[in-house]
CSV table of C-alpha atoms and ligand atoms in Angstrom, one decimal:
chain,number,residue,atom,x,y,z
M,1,UNK,CA,48.4,107.7,61.1
M,2,UNK,CA,46.2,105.9,58.6
M,3,UNK,CA,46.1,102.1,58.3
M,4,UNK,CA,48.3,101.2,55.3
M,5,UNK,CA,46.7,97.7,55.1
M,6,UNK,CA,43.1,97.8,56.4
M,7,UNK,CA,41.7,94.4,57.2
M,8,UNK,CA,45.0,92.6,56.5
M,9,UNK,CA,45.5,89.3,58.3
M,10,UNK,CA,48.4,86.8,57.6
M,11,UNK,CA,46.6,84.1,59.7
M,12,UNK,CA,47.3,80.5,58.7
M,13,UNK,CA,46.8,77.2,60.4
M,14,UNK,CA,48.3,74.3,58.5
M,15,UNK,CA,48.7,71.1,60.5
M,16,UNK,CA,50.5,68.6,58.3
M,17,UNK,CA,49.3,65.0,59.0
M,18,UNK,CA,51.8,63.3,56.8
M,19,UNK,CA,55.4,62.8,55.9
M,20,UNK,CA,56.7,63.8,52.4
M,21,UNK,CA,60.0,64.3,50.7
M,22,UNK,CA,61.4,67.8,51.2
M,23,UNK,CA,62.7,70.3,48.7
M,24,UNK,CA,64.8,73.4,49.5
M,25,UNK,CA,66.3,76.3,47.5
M,26,UNK,CA,68.7,79.1,48.5
M,27,UNK,CA,69.5,82.6,47.0
M,28,UNK,CA,71.7,85.6,48.0
M,29,UNK,CA,70.9,89.0,46.4
M,30,UNK,CA,72.8,92.1,47.4
M,31,UNK,CA,71.0,95.0,49.0
M,32,UNK,CA,74.0,97.3,49.4
M,33,UNK,CA,73.1,101.0,49.3
M,34,UNK,CA,74.9,103.6,47.1
M,35,UNK,CA,76.8,105.9,49.4
M,36,UNK,CA,78.5,109.2,48.6
M,37,UNK,CA,82.1,108.6,47.3
M,38,UNK,CA,83.9,110.7,49.8
M,39,UNK,CA,83.0,112.5,53.0
M,40,UNK,CA,85.3,115.0,54.6
M,41,UNK,CA,84.7,114.8,58.4
M,42,UNK,CA,86.2,118.1,59.7
M,43,UNK,CA,86.5,117.0,63.4
M,44,UNK,CA,86.6,113.2,62.9
M,45,UNK,CA,83.8,112.5,65.4
M,46,UNK,CA,81.6,110.3,63.2
M,47,UNK,CA,78.8,112.9,63.1
M,48,UNK,CA,77.7,115.0,60.2
M,49,UNK,CA,77.4,118.7,61.2
M,50,UNK,CA,76.5,121.1,58.4
M,51,UNK,CA,78.4,124.3,58.6
M,52,UNK,CA,81.2,122.7,60.6
M,53,UNK,CA,83.3,122.0,57.6
M,54,UNK,CA,81.9,118.5,56.9
M,55,UNK,CA,81.4,117.9,53.2
M,56,UNK,CA,80.2,115.2,50.9
M,57,UNK,CA,81.7,114.8,47.4
M,58,UNK,CA,80.2,112.7,44.7
M,59,UNK,CA,82.1,111.0,41.8
M,60,UNK,CA,82.2,114.2,39.8
M,61,UNK,CA,83.8,116.2,42.6
M,62,UNK,CA,80.7,118.1,43.5
M,63,UNK,CA,79.8,118.9,47.0
M,64,UNK,CA,76.4,117.1,46.6
M,65,UNK,CA,74.9,115.9,49.8
M,66,UNK,CA,72.8,112.7,49.7
M,67,UNK,CA,73.8,111.0,53.0
M,68,UNK,CA,73.0,107.4,54.0
M,69,UNK,CA,72.3,107.5,57.7
M,70,UNK,CA,73.7,104.6,59.6
M,71,UNK,CA,71.4,103.0,62.1
M,72,UNK,CA,72.0,102.2,65.7
M,73,UNK,CA,73.8,104.4,68.3
M,74,UNK,CA,73.3,108.2,67.8
M,75,UNK,CA,71.8,110.4,65.2
M,76,UNK,CA,73.6,111.8,62.2
M,77,UNK,CA,76.1,109.1,61.5
M,78,UNK,CA,76.6,109.4,57.7
M,79,UNK,CA,78.0,106.4,55.7
M,80,UNK,CA,81.4,107.1,54.2
M,81,UNK,CA,82.0,103.9,52.2
M,82,UNK,CA,81.2,100.2,51.8
M,83,UNK,CA,83.3,97.5,53.6
M,84,UNK,CA,81.2,94.4,52.5
M,85,UNK,CA,77.9,93.8,50.9
M,86,UNK,CA,74.5,93.7,52.7
M,87,UNK,CA,72.3,90.8,51.6
M,88,UNK,CA,68.8,89.5,51.2
M,89,UNK,CA,69.4,85.8,51.7
M,90,UNK,CA,66.5,83.4,51.2
M,91,UNK,CA,65.7,79.8,52.1
M,92,UNK,CA,62.7,78.2,50.5
M,93,UNK,CA,61.4,74.9,52.0
M,94,UNK,CA,58.6,72.8,50.5
M,95,UNK,CA,56.9,69.6,51.5
M,96,UNK,CA,54.8,69.3,48.4
M,97,UNK,CA,51.9,71.1,50.0
M,98,UNK,CA,53.3,74.1,51.9
M,99,UNK,CA,56.1,76.3,50.6
M,100,UNK,CA,57.8,78.7,53.0
M,101,UNK,CA,60.2,81.4,52.2
M,102,UNK,CA,62.5,82.7,55.0
M,103,UNK,CA,64.3,85.9,53.8
M,104,UNK,CA,67.0,87.3,56.0
M,105,UNK,CA,68.1,90.9,55.6
M,106,UNK,CA,71.3,92.6,56.8
M,107,UNK,CA,69.3,95.6,58.2
M,108,UNK,CA,68.4,96.9,61.6
M,109,UNK,CA,64.8,96.0,61.2
M,110,UNK,CA,62.1,95.7,58.6
M,111,UNK,CA,58.6,96.9,59.6
M,112,UNK,CA,55.5,94.8,59.2
M,113,UNK,CA,53.9,97.2,56.7
M,114,UNK,CA,56.8,96.7,54.4
M,115,UNK,CA,56.7,92.9,54.9
M,116,UNK,CA,53.0,92.9,53.9
M,117,UNK,CA,53.7,95.0,50.8
M,118,UNK,CA,56.5,92.6,49.7
M,119,UNK,CA,54.1,89.6,50.1
M,120,UNK,CA,51.5,91.3,47.9
M,121,UNK,CA,54.2,91.7,45.2
M,122,UNK,CA,55.7,88.3,45.1
M,123,UNK,CA,54.5,86.7,41.8
M,124,UNK,CA,51.8,84.1,42.5
M,125,UNK,CA,53.6,81.5,40.3
M,126,UNK,CA,56.4,81.4,42.9
M,127,UNK,CA,53.8,79.3,44.8
M,128,UNK,CA,54.8,80.7,48.3
M,129,UNK,CA,52.4,79.8,51.1
M,130,UNK,CA,54.0,82.1,53.6
M,131,UNK,CA,57.0,84.6,53.4
M,132,UNK,CA,58.9,85.5,56.6
M,133,UNK,CA,61.2,88.5,56.5
M,134,UNK,CA,63.9,88.4,59.3
M,135,UNK,CA,66.4,91.2,60.1
M,136,UNK,CA,69.9,90.5,61.5
M,137,UNK,CA,69.6,93.8,63.4
M,138,UNK,CA,73.0,95.0,62.2
M,139,UNK,CA,73.9,98.4,63.6
M,140,UNK,CA,76.3,99.3,60.7
M,141,UNK,CA,73.8,99.6,57.8
M,142,UNK,CA,71.2,102.2,56.6
M,143,UNK,CA,68.5,103.5,58.9
M,144,UNK,CA,65.2,101.6,58.1
M,145,UNK,CA,63.3,102.5,61.3
M,146,UNK,CA,63.5,106.3,61.1
M,147,UNK,CA,65.4,106.8,64.4
M,148,UNK,CA,68.8,107.8,63.1
M,149,UNK,CA,68.4,110.7,60.7
M,150,UNK,CA,70.1,114.1,61.0
M,151,UNK,CA,68.1,114.8,64.1
M,152,UNK,CA,65.7,112.9,66.4
M,153,UNK,CA,62.7,114.4,64.7
M,154,UNK,CA,63.8,113.7,61.1
M,155,UNK,CA,63.4,110.2,59.8
M,156,UNK,CA,66.6,108.8,58.5
M,157,UNK,CA,64.8,106.4,56.1
M,158,UNK,CA,65.3,106.8,52.4
M,159,UNK,CA,62.1,105.5,50.8
M,160,UNK,CA,63.8,104.9,47.5
M,161,UNK,CA,66.2,102.6,49.3
M,162,UNK,CA,63.2,100.8,51.0
M,163,UNK,CA,61.7,100.3,47.5
M,164,UNK,CA,65.1,98.9,46.2
M,165,UNK,CA,65.2,96.4,49.1
M,166,UNK,CA,61.7,95.3,48.3
M,167,UNK,CA,62.5,94.6,44.7
M,168,UNK,CA,65.6,92.7,45.7
M,169,UNK,CA,63.7,90.6,48.2
M,170,UNK,CA,61.3,89.5,45.5
M,171,UNK,CA,64.3,88.6,43.2
M,172,UNK,CA,65.9,86.7,46.1
M,173,UNK,CA,62.6,84.7,46.7
M,174,UNK,CA,62.0,83.9,43.1
M,175,UNK,CA,65.6,82.8,42.5
M,176,UNK,CA,65.5,80.6,45.6
M,177,UNK,CA,62.3,78.9,44.2
M,178,UNK,CA,64.1,78.4,40.9
M,179,UNK,CA,67.0,76.8,42.8
M,180,UNK,CA,64.9,74.2,44.6
M,181,UNK,CA,66.2,70.7,44.8
M,182,UNK,CA,65.2,67.5,46.7
M,183,UNK,CA,66.9,68.1,50.0
M,184,UNK,CA,68.2,66.5,53.2
M,185,UNK,CA,68.3,68.6,56.4
M,186,UNK,CA,71.1,67.9,58.9
M,187,UNK,CA,70.7,69.5,62.3
M,188,UNK,CA,73.7,70.3,64.5
M,189,UNK,CA,74.2,72.2,67.7
M,190,UNK,CA,76.9,73.6,70.0
M,191,UNK,CA,75.5,75.1,73.3
M,192,UNK,CA,78.8,76.1,74.9
M,193,UNK,CA,81.7,77.0,72.7
M,194,UNK,CA,80.5,80.5,71.6
M,195,UNK,CA,79.4,81.7,75.0
M,196,UNK,CA,82.6,83.8,75.6
M,197,UNK,CA,81.8,85.9,72.5
M,198,UNK,CA,78.7,87.6,73.9
M,199,UNK,CA,78.0,89.5,77.1
M,200,UNK,CA,74.7,90.5,78.9
M,201,UNK,CA,74.6,94.2,79.9
M,202,UNK,CA,71.4,94.0,82.0
M,203,UNK,CA,70.3,91.8,84.9
M,204,UNK,CA,69.3,89.1,85.2
M,205,UNK,CA,72.2,87.6,83.4
M,206,UNK,CA,70.3,85.1,81.2
M,207,UNK,CA,71.5,84.2,77.6
M,208,UNK,CA,70.0,82.5,74.6
M,209,UNK,CA,73.2,80.5,74.3
M,210,UNK,CA,74.2,78.1,71.7
M,211,UNK,CA,74.6,77.8,67.9
M,212,UNK,CA,71.9,75.9,66.2
M,213,UNK,CA,72.5,74.9,62.6
M,214,UNK,CA,70.6,73.2,59.7
M,215,UNK,CA,72.6,72.2,56.7
M,216,UNK,CA,70.6,71.5,53.5
M,217,UNK,CA,72.2,69.1,51.0
M,218,UNK,CA,71.1,68.0,47.6
M,219,UNK,CA,69.6,64.6,48.0
M,220,UNK,CA,70.8,63.5,44.6
M,221,UNK,CA,74.4,64.7,44.4
M,222,UNK,CA,75.3,65.5,48.0
M,223,UNK,CA,76.2,69.2,47.3
M,224,UNK,CA,75.5,71.7,50.0
M,225,UNK,CA,72.6,74.0,49.0
M,226,UNK,CA,73.0,76.2,52.0
M,227,UNK,CA,72.8,76.5,55.8
M,228,UNK,CA,70.8,78.2,58.5
M,229,UNK,CA,72.9,79.3,61.5
M,230,UNK,CA,71.1,80.7,64.5
M,231,UNK,CA,72.8,82.4,67.5
M,232,UNK,CA,71.8,85.5,69.6
M,233,UNK,CA,74.0,88.6,69.7
M,234,UNK,CA,73.6,92.3,68.5
M,235,UNK,CA,75.7,92.7,65.3
M,236,UNK,CA,77.3,95.8,66.6
M,237,UNK,CA,80.9,94.7,67.3
M,238,UNK,CA,82.0,97.7,65.0
M,239,UNK,CA,80.2,100.0,67.5
M,240,UNK,CA,79.1,103.6,67.0
M,241,UNK,CA,82.1,105.3,65.3
M,242,UNK,CA,82.3,103.1,62.3
M,243,UNK,CA,81.3,105.0,59.1
M,244,UNK,CA,81.4,102.3,56.5
M,245,UNK,CA,78.6,100.0,55.6
M,246,UNK,CA,79.1,96.4,56.8
M,247,UNK,CA,77.0,93.4,58.0
M,248,UNK,CA,79.5,93.2,61.0
M,249,UNK,CA,80.4,89.7,62.4
M,250,UNK,CA,77.8,87.8,60.4
M,251,UNK,CA,79.8,88.7,57.2
M,252,UNK,CA,82.9,86.8,58.5
M,253,UNK,CA,80.7,84.0,59.9
M,254,UNK,CA,79.0,83.4,56.6
M,255,UNK,CA,82.2,83.7,54.6
M,256,UNK,CA,83.8,81.1,56.9
M,257,UNK,CA,81.0,78.7,56.5
M,258,UNK,CA,80.8,79.0,52.8
M,259,UNK,CA,84.5,79.3,51.8
M,260,UNK,CA,86.4,77.9,54.8
M,261,UNK,CA,88.4,79.5,57.5
M,262,UNK,CA,92.0,80.5,56.7
M,263,UNK,CA,95.0,81.4,58.9
M,264,UNK,CA,96.8,83.6,56.4
M,265,UNK,CA,97.0,81.4,53.3
M,266,UNK,CA,96.6,78.1,55.2
M,267,UNK,CA,93.1,76.7,55.1
M,268,UNK,CA,92.4,75.6,58.7
M,269,UNK,CA,88.9,74.3,58.0
M,270,UNK,CA,87.1,73.7,54.7
M,271,UNK,CA,83.9,75.5,53.9
M,272,UNK,CA,80.6,73.8,53.0
M,273,UNK,CA,79.8,75.9,49.9
M,274,UNK,CA,76.2,76.9,49.3
M,275,UNK,CA,74.5,80.0,50.8
M,276,UNK,CA,75.0,80.6,54.5
M,277,UNK,CA,72.1,82.4,56.2
M,278,UNK,CA,72.6,83.9,59.7
M,279,UNK,CA,69.6,84.6,62.0
M,280,UNK,CA,69.5,86.1,65.5
M,281,UNK,CA,67.4,84.7,68.3
M,282,UNK,CA,66.7,86.3,71.7
M,283,UNK,CA,69.0,89.3,71.7
M,284,UNK,CA,67.2,91.6,74.1
M,285,UNK,CA,68.2,92.5,77.6
M,286,UNK,CA,70.9,92.9,76.1
M,287,UNK,CA,73.2,90.5,74.1
M,288,UNK,CA,76.2,92.4,72.8
M,289,UNK,CA,79.9,92.2,72.0
M,290,UNK,CA,80.6,95.7,73.3
M,291,UNK,CA,84.0,97.4,73.6
M,292,UNK,CA,84.3,95.9,77.2
M,293,UNK,CA,84.3,92.4,75.8
M,294,UNK,CA,87.7,91.4,74.3
M,295,UNK,CA,87.7,88.9,71.4
M,296,UNK,CA,90.8,86.7,70.7
M,297,UNK,CA,92.2,86.1,67.2
M,298,UNK,CA,91.5,82.4,66.6
M,299,UNK,CA,95.1,81.7,65.4
M,300,UNK,CA,97.3,84.0,67.6
M,301,UNK,CA,97.5,85.6,71.0
M,302,UNK,CA,96.2,88.9,69.7
M,303,UNK,CA,93.2,90.2,71.5
M,304,UNK,CA,90.9,92.9,70.3
M,305,UNK,CA,89.1,95.2,72.7
M,306,UNK,CA,88.6,98.3,70.6
M,307,UNK,CA,85.8,98.1,68.0
M,308,UNK,CA,87.5,97.3,64.7
M,309,UNK,CA,87.1,95.1,61.7
M,310,UNK,CA,89.9,92.8,63.1
M,311,UNK,CA,87.6,92.2,66.1
M,312,UNK,CA,84.5,91.5,64.0
M,313,UNK,CA,86.6,89.2,61.9
M,314,UNK,CA,88.1,87.3,64.9
M,315,UNK,CA,84.5,86.9,66.3
M,316,UNK,CA,83.0,85.7,62.9
M,317,UNK,CA,85.9,83.3,62.3
M,318,UNK,CA,85.6,81.8,65.8
M,319,UNK,CA,81.9,81.3,65.2
M,320,UNK,CA,82.4,79.8,61.8
M,321,UNK,CA,84.9,77.3,63.2
M,322,UNK,CA,82.5,76.3,66.0
M,323,UNK,CA,79.6,75.9,63.5
M,324,UNK,CA,81.7,74.0,60.9
M,325,UNK,CA,82.9,71.6,63.7
M,326,UNK,CA,79.4,71.0,64.8
M,327,UNK,CA,78.3,70.4,61.3
M,328,UNK,CA,80.8,67.5,61.1
M,329,UNK,CA,78.7,65.6,63.6
M,330,UNK,CA,75.0,66.2,62.9
M,331,UNK,CA,72.5,65.1,65.6
M,332,UNK,CA,69.6,64.6,63.2
M,333,UNK,CA,69.0,63.9,59.5
M,334,UNK,CA,65.6,64.7,57.9
M,335,UNK,CA,64.8,63.9,54.3
M,336,UNK,CA,61.0,63.5,54.7
M,337,UNK,CA,58.7,65.5,56.9
M,338,UNK,CA,55.5,67.5,56.8
M,339,UNK,CA,55.5,71.3,57.4
M,340,UNK,CA,53.1,72.5,60.1
M,341,UNK,CA,52.7,76.3,60.3
M,342,UNK,CA,50.6,78.6,62.4
M,343,UNK,CA,50.5,82.4,61.9
M,344,UNK,CA,48.6,85.2,63.7
M,345,UNK,CA,48.3,88.9,62.9
M,346,UNK,CA,48.1,90.9,66.1
M,347,UNK,CA,47.3,94.5,67.0
M,348,UNK,CA,49.7,95.7,69.7
M,349,UNK,CA,49.0,98.7,71.9
M,350,UNK,CA,51.6,101.5,71.8
M,351,UNK,CA,52.2,102.8,75.3
M,352,UNK,CA,55.6,104.5,74.8
M,353,UNK,CA,55.2,108.3,74.6
M,354,UNK,CA,58.1,108.7,72.2
M,355,UNK,CA,56.7,105.9,69.9
M,356,UNK,CA,53.3,107.7,70.0
M,357,UNK,CA,55.0,110.8,68.8
M,358,UNK,CA,56.9,108.8,66.2
M,359,UNK,CA,53.6,107.6,64.8
M,360,UNK,CA,52.1,111.1,64.9
M,361,UNK,CA,55.1,112.6,63.1
M,362,UNK,CA,55.3,109.6,60.7
M,363,UNK,CA,58.9,109.0,61.7
M,364,UNK,CA,58.4,105.2,61.5
M,365,UNK,CA,56.6,105.3,58.1
M,366,UNK,CA,54.4,102.4,59.1
M,367,UNK,CA,50.9,103.7,59.8
M,368,UNK,CA,48.6,102.3,62.6
M,369,UNK,CA,46.1,99.5,62.9
M,370,UNK,CA,43.8,101.4,65.3
M,371,UNK,CA,44.2,104.3,67.7
M,372,UNK,CA,47.8,104.0,68.9
M,373,UNK,CA,48.0,100.4,67.8
M,374,UNK,CA,50.6,98.7,65.6
M,375,UNK,CA,49.8,95.6,63.4
M,376,UNK,CA,52.4,92.9,64.0
M,377,UNK,CA,52.7,89.2,63.6
M,378,UNK,CA,53.7,85.9,65.2
M,379,UNK,CA,54.5,82.5,63.6
M,380,UNK,CA,55.4,79.0,64.8
M,381,UNK,CA,56.3,76.1,62.6
M,382,UNK,CA,57.6,72.6,62.6
M,383,UNK,CA,59.6,70.5,60.1
M,384,UNK,CA,59.9,67.0,61.5
M,385,UNK,CA,61.7,67.1,64.9
M,386,UNK,CA,62.7,70.8,64.4
M,387,UNK,CA,60.4,73.6,65.6
M,388,UNK,CA,60.6,77.4,65.2
M,389,UNK,CA,59.0,80.3,67.1
M,390,UNK,CA,59.3,83.9,65.8
M,391,UNK,CA,59.3,87.2,67.7
M,392,UNK,CA,58.5,90.5,66.0
M,393,UNK,CA,61.4,92.2,67.9
M,394,UNK,CA,64.1,91.8,70.4
M,395,UNK,CA,62.9,89.4,73.1
M,396,UNK,CA,64.6,89.1,76.5
M,397,UNK,CA,66.2,85.6,76.7
M,398,UNK,CA,64.5,84.8,80.0
M,399,UNK,CA,61.1,84.8,78.2
M,400,UNK,CA,62.5,82.1,75.9
M,401,UNK,CA,64.6,80.1,78.2
M,402,UNK,CA,63.2,80.8,81.7
M,403,UNK,CA,64.4,82.4,84.9
M,404,UNK,CA,62.4,85.6,84.6
M,405,UNK,CA,62.8,87.5,87.9
M,406,UNK,CA,60.6,89.7,90.0
M,407,UNK,CA,63.3,91.9,91.5
M,408,UNK,CA,62.8,94.5,94.2
M,409,UNK,CA,62.3,97.9,92.6
M,410,UNK,CA,60.2,96.7,89.7
M,411,UNK,CA,57.4,99.1,88.6
M,412,UNK,CA,54.4,96.7,88.9
M,413,UNK,CA,55.3,94.6,92.0
M,414,UNK,CA,54.1,91.3,90.4
M,415,UNK,CA,55.3,87.8,90.0
M,416,UNK,CA,56.7,86.7,86.5
M,417,UNK,CA,53.8,86.7,84.0
M,418,UNK,CA,55.4,85.2,80.8
M,419,UNK,CA,55.6,81.6,82.0
M,420,UNK,CA,56.3,78.8,81.2
M,421,UNK,CA,59.3,79.6,79.0
M,422,UNK,CA,58.6,79.6,75.3
M,423,UNK,CA,61.2,76.9,74.5
M,424,UNK,CA,59.6,74.6,77.0
M,425,UNK,CA,56.3,74.9,75.2
M,426,UNK,CA,57.8,74.3,71.7
M,427,UNK,CA,57.4,70.8,70.2
M,428,UNK,CA,60.2,68.7,68.8
M,429,UNK,CA,63.7,68.1,69.9
M,430,UNK,CA,65.5,71.0,68.2
M,431,UNK,CA,64.1,74.5,68.9
M,432,UNK,CA,65.0,77.6,66.9
M,433,UNK,CA,64.0,81.2,67.9
M,434,UNK,CA,63.8,83.7,65.0
M,435,UNK,CA,64.0,87.2,66.4
M,436,UNK,CA,63.1,90.4,64.5
M,437,UNK,CA,60.9,88.4,62.2
M,438,UNK,CA,58.3,90.2,60.1
M,439,UNK,CA,58.7,93.3,62.2
M,440,UNK,CA,60.9,95.3,64.6
M,441,UNK,CA,58.8,96.6,67.5
M,442,UNK,CA,61.8,97.0,69.8
M,443,UNK,CA,62.5,95.3,73.2
M,444,UNK,CA,60.1,92.6,74.5
M,445,UNK,CA,60.6,92.9,78.3
M,446,UNK,CA,59.1,90.7,81.1
M,447,UNK,CA,56.5,92.8,82.9
M,448,UNK,CA,57.9,91.8,86.3
M,449,UNK,CA,61.3,93.3,85.3
M,450,UNK,CA,59.8,96.5,83.8
M,451,UNK,CA,61.7,99.4,85.4
M,452,UNK,CA,61.3,103.1,84.6
M,453,UNK,CA,60.5,104.4,88.0
M,454,UNK,CA,62.6,104.9,91.1
M,455,UNK,CA,63.6,102.9,93.2
M,456,UNK,CA,65.4,100.9,90.5
M,457,UNK,CA,66.0,97.1,90.2
M,458,UNK,CA,69.3,95.5,91.0
M,459,UNK,CA,70.5,98.7,92.9
M,460,UNK,CA,70.9,100.5,89.5
M,461,UNK,CA,71.6,104.3,89.9
M,462,UNK,CA,69.3,105.0,87.0
M,463,UNK,CA,66.6,103.3,85.0
M,464,UNK,CA,68.1,100.4,83.0
M,465,UNK,CA,68.3,100.7,79.2
M,466,UNK,CA,65.5,99.0,77.3
M,467,UNK,CA,62.1,100.4,78.2
M,468,UNK,CA,62.6,103.5,76.0
M,469,UNK,CA,62.8,101.3,73.0
M,470,UNK,CA,59.8,99.1,73.8
M,471,UNK,CA,56.1,99.5,72.9
M,472,UNK,CA,55.1,99.1,76.5
M,473,UNK,CA,54.9,96.8,79.6
M,474,UNK,CA,52.1,94.6,78.2
M,475,UNK,CA,53.9,93.6,74.9
M,476,UNK,CA,55.6,90.6,76.3
M,477,UNK,CA,52.5,89.1,78.0
M,478,UNK,CA,50.4,89.6,74.8
M,479,UNK,CA,53.0,87.9,72.7
M,480,UNK,CA,53.5,85.1,75.2
M,481,UNK,CA,49.8,84.4,75.6
M,482,UNK,CA,49.4,84.1,71.8
M,483,UNK,CA,52.5,81.9,71.4
M,484,UNK,CA,51.2,79.6,74.2
M,485,UNK,CA,47.9,79.1,72.3
M,486,UNK,CA,49.7,78.7,68.9
M,487,UNK,CA,52.3,76.2,70.3
M,488,UNK,CA,49.5,74.3,71.9
M,489,UNK,CA,47.8,73.9,68.5
M,490,UNK,CA,51.2,73.0,66.9
M,491,UNK,CA,51.7,70.3,69.5
M,492,UNK,CA,48.4,68.6,68.6
C,501,LIG,ZN1,68.8,96.2,69.7
């Protein structure tokens, strides 16, 4: 319950007056965990049940049991192998005055206390003004939040693994700094072609649609340094019975961008090279490619409903093709710009009873910043005509894009609070949302849609899913109020 970082504030306000040449560097460092060599699952139900015949065997043939608990879905899902590597992928951008590092992890979430610890350990000679750590929210990697151990009251987090990730993030950042080159940024967008690859499982049906892309090329030789690809969907296409570690559809998306998309041995579209970095935007409320949503193979009539690697591959390849086609026709080219950056540390009230218990039992391993309060963080920044707003969790798309509702059955009987929409307040022409950035506090739900009590909204038979994984009904309005002030400052 103690504060792990008393007095810590990340607060910054850098308003760049000028225009300067930009530099950028990329790096990709693996954070794949070690998992037991073999797991004998006696009843093939994706759950470890001691005494039920389930056994782990290490490389020496011993029945040694050191499970890696997979996050998302139910408890007690023990990893049984590795399908593809998990990554700490870093973009460093520098305008000669401000140097920002954006690190994206293939994990379900990375708590603010861990972010603070990493910042303190990045060597000062890396010259970083501000480090952001973003999670893709993949549901097929190790538990980092504590919720998916062998039981609900046992944290599934392996602190040695957390320590390993921290050291790899520092490697990733320092190597991206060493790779910095004079850079040109090319912005491209496609707001329609990927919409059939994601569904919304809770009313109102509002998405954070569109792929937004920035390709960074070397100003001197034209080589691709890397790219940032933003979309909004839970990486959980493999769903809850998968037992091998994978980064889900972002794996196939990044491979396609970097190396090209192939139909068998035929290259259908060339890749760009460099390091592709995938980020998620507003994925709350709830953006998913669940088993009800079929995904078509991009090159045949085959359609995949059941969760499977073929389905994640088809989805990732479709996304890569859409992104690569958009990158052929960039809408903006930036080679000089100032970086403006505003950061605020916040203390958010914890209202959720289960989260309070989680803090008391140290399930979350994050400490507090006051009685039943969590330290968290917001950032907004601008590079030329491109602006970014971060959220420390899974924001409902209507808070970002508008059309928050005040449906009958809501618990507070109020009009929408979180208005105007965040994207409307953002400066510039191209607006990126970075979800799960510098924290994972769960769902960020409009207060006028908050619904735990009967009667339920939208004629649901039971309370909709979301509130049980949210800090409380005030979270969205606190974040929105702060973003409004920060974006107002960024605009001036
Ligand atoms: Zn989620």
